[in-house]
Short mmCIF file of C-alpha atoms in Angstrom, two decimals:
data_model
loop_
_atom_site.label_atom_id
_atom_site.label_comp_id
_atom_site.label_asym_id
_atom_site.label_seq_id
_atom_site.Cartn_x
_atom_site.Cartn_y
_atom_site.Cartn_z
CA MET A 1 -21.49 22.90 62.98
CA ASN A 2 -19.12 20.16 64.05
CA GLY A 3 -17.83 19.89 67.59
CA SER A 4 -14.28 20.78 66.52
CA LEU A 5 -12.50 22.94 63.96
CA PRO A 6 -9.93 20.96 61.88
CA ASN A 7 -7.79 24.03 61.22
CA SER A 8 -7.94 27.19 63.28
CA ARG A 9 -6.71 29.24 60.33
CA LYS A 10 -9.96 28.65 58.37
CA LEU A 11 -11.74 31.73 59.79
CA HIS A 12 -14.40 33.93 58.37
CA PRO A 13 -12.99 37.28 57.09
CA PHE A 14 -15.34 39.09 59.51
CA LEU A 15 -13.81 37.39 62.54
CA LYS A 16 -10.34 38.58 61.54
CA LYS A 17 -11.49 42.19 62.14
CA VAL A 18 -12.71 41.50 65.68
CA ASN A 19 -10.96 43.70 68.25
CA PHE A 20 -12.55 44.29 71.68
CA THR A 21 -11.99 44.18 75.43
CA ASN A 22 -13.93 41.57 77.34
CA THR A 23 -15.51 41.97 80.77
CA MET A 24 -12.32 40.82 82.42
CA GLY A 25 -10.34 43.60 80.71
CA GLN A 26 -8.62 41.32 78.21
CA ASP A 27 -7.97 42.58 74.68
CA ILE A 28 -9.38 40.12 72.19
CA TYR A 29 -8.10 40.35 68.62
CA PHE A 30 -6.69 38.22 65.76
CA LEU A 31 -3.06 38.40 64.73
CA ASN A 32 -1.98 36.47 61.64
CA ASP A 33 -5.21 34.45 61.81
CA GLU A 34 -4.47 33.48 65.42
CA ILE A 35 -6.68 34.58 68.30
CA SER A 36 -4.91 36.28 71.16
CA SER A 37 -6.78 34.44 73.89
CA ALA A 38 -9.32 31.75 74.68
CA TYR A 39 -12.96 32.74 74.75
CA ASP A 40 -16.42 31.32 75.43
CA ILE A 41 -19.19 31.13 72.87
CA TYR A 42 -22.72 32.14 73.97
CA ASN A 43 -26.10 31.66 72.40
CA VAL A 44 -28.27 34.81 72.82
CA ILE A 45 -31.98 33.92 73.18
CA TYR A 46 -34.76 36.47 72.71
CA PHE A 47 -38.05 35.46 74.37
CA PRO A 48 -41.44 36.85 73.24
CA ASN A 49 -41.87 38.71 76.50
CA GLY A 50 -38.72 40.68 75.75
CA THR A 51 -36.43 38.74 78.03
CA ILE A 52 -32.87 38.18 76.74
CA VAL A 53 -30.83 35.23 78.00
CA SER A 54 -27.25 34.20 77.10
CA GLU A 55 -26.38 30.53 77.35
CA LYS A 56 -22.83 29.21 77.04
CA VAL A 57 -22.73 26.67 74.20
CA GLY A 58 -19.00 26.28 73.57
CA ASN A 59 -15.54 27.76 73.69
CA PHE A 60 -12.43 28.36 71.65
CA ASN A 61 -8.91 28.00 72.97
CA TYR A 62 -5.97 28.46 70.63
CA ASN A 63 -3.61 26.75 73.07
CA GLU A 64 -5.41 23.42 72.67
CA PRO A 65 -4.12 20.86 70.12
CA PRO A 66 -5.40 21.24 66.53
CA GLY A 67 -8.85 19.71 66.17
CA LYS A 68 -9.73 20.40 69.79
CA GLN A 69 -9.53 24.15 69.81
CA LEU A 70 -13.19 24.77 69.01
CA THR A 71 -15.91 23.03 71.02
CA ILE A 72 -19.61 23.51 70.26
CA ASN A 73 -22.50 21.78 72.03
CA GLU A 74 -25.24 21.91 69.43
CA ASP A 75 -27.82 20.42 71.81
CA GLU A 76 -27.57 23.54 73.99
CA ILE A 77 -28.25 25.92 71.10
CA LEU A 78 -31.80 27.21 70.83
CA TRP A 79 -32.72 28.36 67.32
CA ASP A 80 -35.53 30.61 66.22
CA SER A 81 -38.81 28.82 65.47
CA GLN A 82 -38.35 29.46 61.73
CA PHE A 83 -35.43 27.01 61.68
CA SER A 84 -36.25 23.29 61.77
CA GLU A 85 -32.58 22.29 61.93
CA THR A 86 -29.15 23.79 62.36
CA PRO A 87 -28.75 26.46 59.65
CA ARG A 88 -26.11 25.78 57.04
CA SER A 89 -23.24 28.23 56.66
CA VAL A 90 -22.78 27.45 52.95
CA CYS A 91 -24.96 27.99 49.91
CA SER A 92 -23.99 24.66 48.24
CA GLU A 93 -24.49 21.04 49.16
CA SER A 94 -21.48 19.16 50.42
CA CYS A 95 -19.25 17.53 47.82
CA GLN A 96 -19.20 13.78 48.27
CA PRO A 97 -16.02 11.68 48.09
CA GLY A 98 -14.93 11.37 44.47
CA TYR A 99 -15.53 15.10 43.90
CA ARG A 100 -13.75 18.33 44.77
CA LYS A 101 -15.00 21.86 45.42
CA SER A 102 -14.72 24.43 42.66
CA ILE A 103 -15.41 27.97 43.88
CA ARG A 104 -17.93 29.86 41.77
CA GLU A 105 -16.32 32.90 40.26
CA GLY A 106 -17.60 36.19 41.64
CA GLN A 107 -19.47 34.53 44.53
CA PRO A 108 -18.65 34.03 48.23
CA ALA A 109 -16.27 31.25 49.17
CA CYS A 110 -19.14 29.26 50.63
CA CYS A 111 -20.69 28.91 47.16
CA PHE A 112 -19.08 26.22 45.04
CA ASP A 113 -19.70 23.48 42.51
CA CYS A 114 -18.78 19.84 42.95
CA VAL A 115 -16.45 18.70 40.18
CA PRO A 116 -15.49 15.03 39.61
CA CYS A 117 -11.87 14.25 40.27
CA PRO A 118 -9.79 14.10 37.06
CA GLU A 119 -8.23 10.90 35.75
CA GLY A 120 -5.63 9.45 38.06
CA GLU A 121 -6.89 11.36 41.15
CA PHE A 122 -9.32 10.63 43.98
CA SER A 123 -10.92 12.18 47.07
CA ASN A 124 -11.95 10.15 50.11
CA GLN A 125 -13.57 12.88 52.24
CA LYS A 126 -16.40 15.37 51.86
CA ASP A 127 -15.78 18.91 50.65
CA MET A 128 -12.17 18.41 49.62
CA ASP A 129 -10.63 21.40 47.91
CA VAL A 130 -8.28 19.32 45.76
CA CYS A 131 -8.16 15.71 44.66
CA ILE A 132 -5.20 13.50 45.52
CA LYS A 133 -3.10 11.89 42.81
CA CYS A 134 -2.80 8.11 42.97
CA PRO A 135 0.66 6.48 43.09
CA LYS A 136 2.07 5.36 39.74
CA ASP A 137 1.22 1.71 40.32
CA LYS A 138 -2.39 2.44 41.30
CA TRP A 139 -5.52 3.91 39.74
CA PRO A 140 -8.77 5.35 41.18
CA ASN A 141 -11.72 3.01 41.49
CA GLU A 142 -14.87 3.70 39.50
CA GLN A 143 -16.22 6.07 42.17
CA LYS A 144 -12.81 7.78 42.50
CA THR A 145 -12.95 7.45 46.27
CA THR A 146 -9.78 5.40 46.69
CA CYS A 147 -6.84 3.97 44.75
CA VAL A 148 -6.70 0.36 43.63
CA PRO A 149 -3.79 -1.52 42.01
CA LYS A 150 -3.59 -1.12 38.24
CA VAL A 151 -4.43 -4.11 36.06
CA ILE A 152 -1.36 -5.90 34.68
CA SER A 153 -1.62 -5.85 30.88
CA PHE A 154 0.17 -7.83 28.15
CA LEU A 155 -0.72 -9.70 24.96
CA SER A 156 -2.03 -12.88 26.53
CA PHE A 157 -2.63 -16.27 24.96
CA GLN A 158 -6.19 -15.96 26.31
CA ASP A 159 -6.92 -12.63 24.59
CA PRO A 160 -8.90 -12.89 21.32
CA ILE A 161 -6.05 -11.31 19.36
CA GLY A 162 -3.52 -13.55 21.10
CA ILE A 163 -5.61 -16.65 20.33
CA VAL A 164 -5.86 -15.76 16.63
CA LEU A 165 -2.17 -14.96 16.26
CA THR A 166 -1.15 -18.10 18.15
CA PHE A 167 -3.44 -20.24 15.99
CA LEU A 168 -2.04 -18.76 12.77
CA ALA A 169 1.58 -19.11 13.90
CA VAL A 170 1.17 -22.75 14.95
CA CYS A 171 -0.86 -23.69 11.87
CA PHE A 172 1.63 -22.18 9.43
CA SER A 173 4.53 -23.69 11.34
CA ILE A 174 2.90 -27.11 10.97
CA MET A 175 2.20 -26.34 7.32
CA SER A 176 5.88 -25.50 6.76
CA ALA A 177 6.88 -28.75 8.46
CA GLY A 178 4.39 -30.62 6.24
CA ILE A 179 5.83 -29.06 3.08
CA LEU A 180 9.32 -29.93 4.29
CA GLY A 181 8.16 -33.52 4.69
CA ILE A 182 6.73 -33.48 1.15
CA PHE A 183 9.99 -32.16 -0.29
CA ILE A 184 11.98 -34.82 1.57
CA ARG A 185 9.54 -37.51 0.44
CA PHE A 186 9.79 -36.41 -3.21
CA ARG A 187 13.43 -35.27 -3.04
CA ASP A 188 14.41 -37.23 -6.17
CA THR A 189 11.71 -35.77 -8.39
CA PRO A 190 12.73 -33.21 -11.05
CA ILE A 191 10.86 -30.23 -9.62
CA VAL A 192 12.53 -30.58 -6.20
CA LYS A 193 16.00 -31.17 -7.63
CA ALA A 194 15.68 -28.34 -10.17
CA ASN A 195 15.16 -25.73 -7.44
CA ASN A 196 18.14 -26.65 -5.25
CA ARG A 197 16.59 -28.92 -2.67
CA ASP A 198 19.20 -28.17 0.03
CA LEU A 199 18.26 -24.48 -0.06
CA SER A 200 14.58 -25.46 -0.03
CA TYR A 201 15.14 -27.58 3.09
CA LEU A 202 17.00 -24.71 4.76
CA LEU A 203 14.35 -22.15 3.78
CA LEU A 204 11.50 -24.31 5.10
CA THR A 205 13.34 -25.00 8.34
CA SER A 206 13.96 -21.29 8.91
CA LEU A 207 10.27 -20.56 8.17
CA ILE A 208 9.23 -23.11 10.80
CA TYR A 209 11.29 -21.30 13.43
CA SER A 210 10.19 -17.89 12.17
CA PHE A 211 6.53 -18.80 12.67
CA LEU A 212 7.28 -20.20 16.12
CA CYS A 213 9.20 -16.99 16.88
CA CYS A 214 5.80 -15.24 17.01
CA LEU A 215 5.00 -17.14 20.21
CA LEU A 216 7.89 -15.40 22.00
CA PHE A 217 6.01 -12.10 21.73
CA ILE A 218 2.76 -13.52 23.17
CA GLY A 219 2.20 -14.21 26.86
CA HIS A 220 3.72 -12.65 29.95
CA PRO A 221 7.20 -11.35 29.02
CA GLU A 222 10.15 -12.80 30.88
CA GLU A 223 13.81 -11.81 31.01
CA VAL A 224 14.74 -14.79 28.81
CA THR A 225 12.10 -14.09 26.14
CA CYS A 226 13.05 -10.41 26.08
CA PHE A 227 16.63 -11.39 25.37
CA LEU A 228 15.78 -13.97 22.70
CA GLU A 229 12.85 -12.60 20.71
CA GLN A 230 14.63 -9.85 18.78
CA ALA A 231 17.73 -11.94 18.03
CA ILE A 232 15.76 -15.03 16.91
CA PHE A 233 13.49 -12.87 14.75
CA GLY A 234 16.46 -11.24 13.00
CA ILE A 235 18.53 -14.40 12.50
CA THR A 236 15.73 -16.68 11.26
CA PHE A 237 14.53 -14.04 8.82
CA SER A 238 18.04 -13.45 7.53
CA ILE A 239 18.45 -17.19 6.88
CA SER A 240 15.16 -17.23 4.94
CA LEU A 241 16.02 -14.20 2.84
CA SER A 242 19.62 -15.23 2.22
CA SER A 243 18.35 -18.65 1.07
CA LEU A 244 16.09 -16.90 -1.43
CA LEU A 245 18.96 -14.67 -2.52
CA ALA A 246 21.15 -17.76 -3.02
CA LYS A 247 18.35 -19.44 -5.00
CA THR A 248 18.06 -16.43 -7.28
CA LEU A 249 21.81 -16.05 -7.80
CA ILE A 250 22.15 -19.76 -8.58
CA VAL A 251 19.50 -19.40 -11.30
CA VAL A 252 21.52 -16.60 -12.90
CA VAL A 253 24.82 -18.45 -12.47
CA ALA A 254 23.43 -21.72 -13.79
CA PHE A 255 21.96 -20.12 -16.89
CA ASN A 256 25.11 -18.16 -17.76
CA ALA A 257 27.36 -21.13 -17.02
CA THR A 258 25.90 -22.98 -20.00
CA LYS A 259 27.62 -20.53 -22.33
CA PRO A 260 31.08 -21.70 -23.46
CA GLY A 261 34.00 -19.97 -21.83
CA ASN A 262 31.85 -18.08 -19.33
CA ILE A 263 33.48 -17.24 -16.00
CA PHE A 264 30.31 -18.32 -14.16
CA ARG A 265 31.28 -21.96 -14.77
CA LYS A 266 33.70 -21.69 -11.85
CA LEU A 267 30.92 -20.57 -9.50
CA VAL A 268 28.63 -23.51 -10.19
CA GLY A 269 28.88 -25.92 -7.27
CA ALA A 270 27.13 -27.17 -4.20
CA LYS A 271 29.17 -24.99 -1.81
CA VAL A 272 28.45 -21.59 -3.38
CA PRO A 273 24.82 -21.31 -2.12
CA LYS A 274 25.93 -22.38 1.36
CA TYR A 275 28.58 -19.67 1.43
CA ILE A 276 26.02 -17.04 0.41
CA VAL A 277 23.64 -18.11 3.18
CA LEU A 278 26.44 -18.35 5.73
CA VAL A 279 27.92 -14.92 5.01
CA CYS A 280 24.55 -13.11 4.87
CA SER A 281 23.39 -14.77 8.09
CA LEU A 282 26.62 -14.06 9.94
CA ILE A 283 26.26 -10.36 9.15
CA GLN A 284 22.86 -10.39 10.84
CA VAL A 285 24.28 -12.33 13.79
CA PHE A 286 26.93 -9.62 14.17
CA ILE A 287 24.24 -6.90 14.06
CA CYS A 288 22.16 -8.69 16.70
CA VAL A 289 25.15 -9.21 19.00
CA LEU A 290 26.12 -5.56 18.60
CA SER A 291 22.55 -4.44 19.36
CA LEU A 292 22.35 -6.65 22.45
CA SER A 293 25.68 -5.38 23.71
CA ILE A 294 24.64 -1.74 23.25
CA ALA A 295 21.29 -2.12 25.02
CA ARG A 296 20.50 -5.43 26.70
CA PRO A 297 16.72 -6.06 26.61
CA HIS A 298 15.02 -6.33 29.99
CA LEU A 299 11.58 -6.57 31.54
CA PHE A 300 9.86 -3.20 31.92
CA TYR A 301 6.64 -2.19 33.67
CA ASN A 302 5.21 0.72 31.68
CA MET A 303 2.91 2.75 33.96
CA ASN A 304 1.85 5.29 31.30
CA ALA A 305 1.17 3.27 28.15
CA GLU A 306 -2.50 2.51 28.91
CA THR A 307 -4.99 4.29 31.15
CA GLY A 308 -5.51 2.40 34.40
CA ARG A 309 -3.15 -0.41 33.37
CA ILE A 310 0.47 -1.44 33.80
CA LEU A 311 1.84 -2.72 30.51
CA VAL A 312 4.43 -5.45 30.96
CA GLU A 313 6.77 -5.26 27.99
CA CYS A 314 10.31 -5.90 26.88
CA ASN A 315 12.43 -2.78 26.92
CA GLU A 316 14.64 -3.48 23.93
CA GLY A 317 16.56 -0.24 24.22
CA PRO A 318 16.52 2.42 21.50
CA ASP A 319 14.19 1.71 18.57
CA VAL A 320 17.13 2.28 16.25
CA THR A 321 18.52 -1.17 17.16
CA PHE A 322 15.33 -2.91 16.01
CA TYR A 323 15.16 -0.81 12.85
CA PHE A 324 18.81 -1.59 12.17
CA ILE A 325 18.02 -5.31 12.25
CA LEU A 326 14.92 -4.74 10.14
CA GLY A 327 16.87 -2.52 7.76
CA TYR A 328 19.37 -5.26 6.99
CA LEU A 329 16.48 -7.64 6.27
CA CYS A 330 15.02 -5.09 3.88
CA ILE A 331 18.41 -4.84 2.12
CA LEU A 332 18.46 -8.63 1.63
CA ALA A 333 14.87 -8.56 0.40
CA SER A 334 15.57 -5.68 -2.00
CA VAL A 335 18.64 -7.37 -3.49
CA SER A 336 16.71 -10.63 -3.86
CA PHE A 337 13.86 -8.77 -5.55
CA ILE A 338 16.11 -6.93 -8.00
CA VAL A 339 18.06 -10.07 -8.99
CA ALA A 340 14.88 -12.15 -9.24
CA PHE A 341 13.14 -9.49 -11.32
CA LEU A 342 16.05 -9.34 -13.76
CA ALA A 343 16.15 -13.15 -13.97
CA ARG A 344 12.42 -13.71 -14.32
CA LYS A 345 12.55 -14.34 -18.09
CA LEU A 346 15.27 -16.98 -17.99
CA PRO A 347 14.26 -20.51 -19.10
CA ASP A 348 11.68 -22.04 -16.76
CA THR A 349 13.67 -25.21 -16.31
CA PHE A 350 15.92 -23.59 -13.78
CA ASN A 351 13.84 -20.52 -13.00
CA ASP A 352 12.31 -19.88 -9.59
CA ALA A 353 12.73 -16.13 -10.00
CA LYS A 354 9.09 -15.33 -10.80
CA PHE A 355 7.90 -16.72 -7.48
CA ILE A 356 10.76 -15.10 -5.59
CA THR A 357 9.94 -11.71 -7.18
CA PHE A 358 6.35 -11.88 -6.03
CA SER A 359 7.29 -13.14 -2.55
CA MET A 360 9.69 -10.21 -2.11
CA LEU A 361 6.93 -7.80 -3.14
CA VAL A 362 4.73 -9.26 -0.42
CA PHE A 363 7.55 -9.17 2.13
CA CYS A 364 8.52 -5.56 1.44
CA SER A 365 4.88 -4.40 1.37
CA VAL A 366 4.20 -5.94 4.77
CA TRP A 367 7.16 -4.23 6.46
CA ILE A 368 6.65 -0.90 4.68
CA PHE A 369 3.11 -0.73 6.08
CA PHE A 370 4.31 -2.10 9.42
CA ILE A 371 6.39 0.94 10.43
CA PRO A 372 3.65 3.65 10.38
CA THR A 373 1.12 1.22 11.84
CA TYR A 374 3.50 0.21 14.63
CA LEU A 375 4.30 3.82 15.50
CA SER A 376 0.62 4.81 15.64
CA THR A 377 -0.45 2.05 18.07
CA LYS A 378 0.00 1.75 21.82
CA GLY A 379 0.10 -0.91 24.48
CA THR A 380 -0.56 -4.53 23.59
CA TYR A 381 -1.58 -3.52 20.06
CA MET A 382 2.05 -2.66 19.30
CA VAL A 383 3.04 -6.25 20.10
CA ALA A 384 0.10 -7.58 18.06
CA VAL A 385 1.12 -5.51 15.04
CA LYS A 386 4.70 -6.81 15.26
CA VAL A 387 3.53 -10.45 15.53
CA PHE A 388 1.12 -10.01 12.63
CA ALA A 389 3.89 -8.52 10.45
CA ILE A 390 6.16 -11.48 11.19
CA TRP A 391 3.38 -13.96 10.39
CA ALA A 392 2.24 -12.13 7.22
CA SER A 393 5.72 -11.83 5.73
CA ASN A 394 6.55 -15.46 6.53
CA SER A 395 3.28 -16.73 5.08
CA GLY A 396 3.93 -14.67 1.94
CA LEU A 397 7.27 -16.43 1.47
CA LEU A 398 5.78 -19.85 2.17
CA CYS A 399 2.81 -19.53 -0.15
CA CYS A 400 4.52 -17.74 -3.03
CA ILE A 401 7.55 -20.04 -3.17
CA PHE A 402 6.16 -23.45 -2.30
CA ALA A 403 2.45 -23.46 -3.12
CA PRO A 404 3.00 -23.85 -6.91
CA LYS A 405 5.49 -26.69 -6.36
CA CYS A 406 3.25 -28.54 -3.91
CA TYR A 407 0.38 -28.19 -6.37
CA ILE A 408 2.40 -30.01 -9.05
CA ILE A 409 3.90 -32.60 -6.67
CA ILE A 410 0.56 -33.55 -5.08
CA LEU A 411 -2.12 -32.78 -7.66
CA LYS A 412 -0.28 -32.82 -10.99
CA PRO A 413 2.37 -35.54 -10.65
CA GLU A 414 2.30 -36.10 -14.41
CA LYS A 415 3.98 -32.71 -14.82
CA ASN A 416 6.72 -33.60 -12.36
CA MET A 417 8.80 -35.27 -15.04
CA LYS A 418 12.13 -34.31 -16.57
CA LYS A 419 10.89 -34.29 -20.13
CA ILE A 420 8.05 -31.93 -19.18
CA LEU A 421 10.45 -29.58 -17.46
CA LEU A 422 12.70 -29.52 -20.48
CA ARG A 423 9.76 -28.46 -22.59
CA ASN A 424 9.27 -25.42 -20.34
CA GLN A 425 5.76 -26.43 -19.35
CA LEU A 426 6.06 -25.57 -15.67
#
């Protein structure tokens, strides 16, 4: 036994029934688990010759401060020869720190099992009845004997996924810039002029920024990046899609304008595509401004997203704001797809619709699969899925629209001639 009793209320049920008068005439009894008086504790020794001796080995005084009420001098206790050490008053080994006691059903209270502390809890003393829950910003160590600060988690540039996504975003941004340079270098060739080179320049420029937009989602979030990432994503994508929509509409307008007396003749001009892009982009700007005014994005430390980690993320407000931005992009993509699909059989001289149709299929497929995947992931994987969707949809636009043209410009320059185009050999 220890030299003190931590809590005087932890008494054996038998002791609670004690009621006697001592040699001094005092009534000794327990009332509400409290002893009515102080008393001495004696060790009764039976010698082989029949002699009985009582030795004082301790005392109990309820009036003493907690922890000092019970005093036992174990060195003064003489045990029977059959005991080699102080007998244990329990039938189970002590539970070490990191565990708690679990009383065995149907057995005395001194019989228990040692159960490991559950996730998020610890115990730092022996024989604890319950484990202690760690604060929200901490987590138990491996032994569950103390709490340690949680690991700060975010999609880092040093993580394997972050490295891959960063590499792809930078490479495709450079590729877009290279294609833009090719189009500027060969701006007077028929294939560049036939597909509205100003819209091509604008589309490539928006793709460059869209790829670089992926980098805003990687690395430790900041207040500035939280504010910018959603708006830049929505606006750059709307410029790309509205450029494709303008390209497709111009194909239809240009073909029908060749017919005498057609009203489309009035719509043919250099300013019409710019107006289409401007109006469609301004609608997205309005949506982004409205979303930011409803719920301004801010830095958020998510304590519950990952076990043992604090996820640093951008709290962009209700998900409906992001889906509203994405929904408008899907509307632009759907309109572009429908118009391009209907115009796919127009003469090839002016027709970019086939490539636009396929690029819109890729774009819509990526974002259709994005939503269930995004909702089923947690932590840094949610950010990775979003970045991958941005990269995949952008790369689909880049490859489907510009790869065939670059192939002819660089590898088949003999086909980049007006007379070849007029023969519909593209």
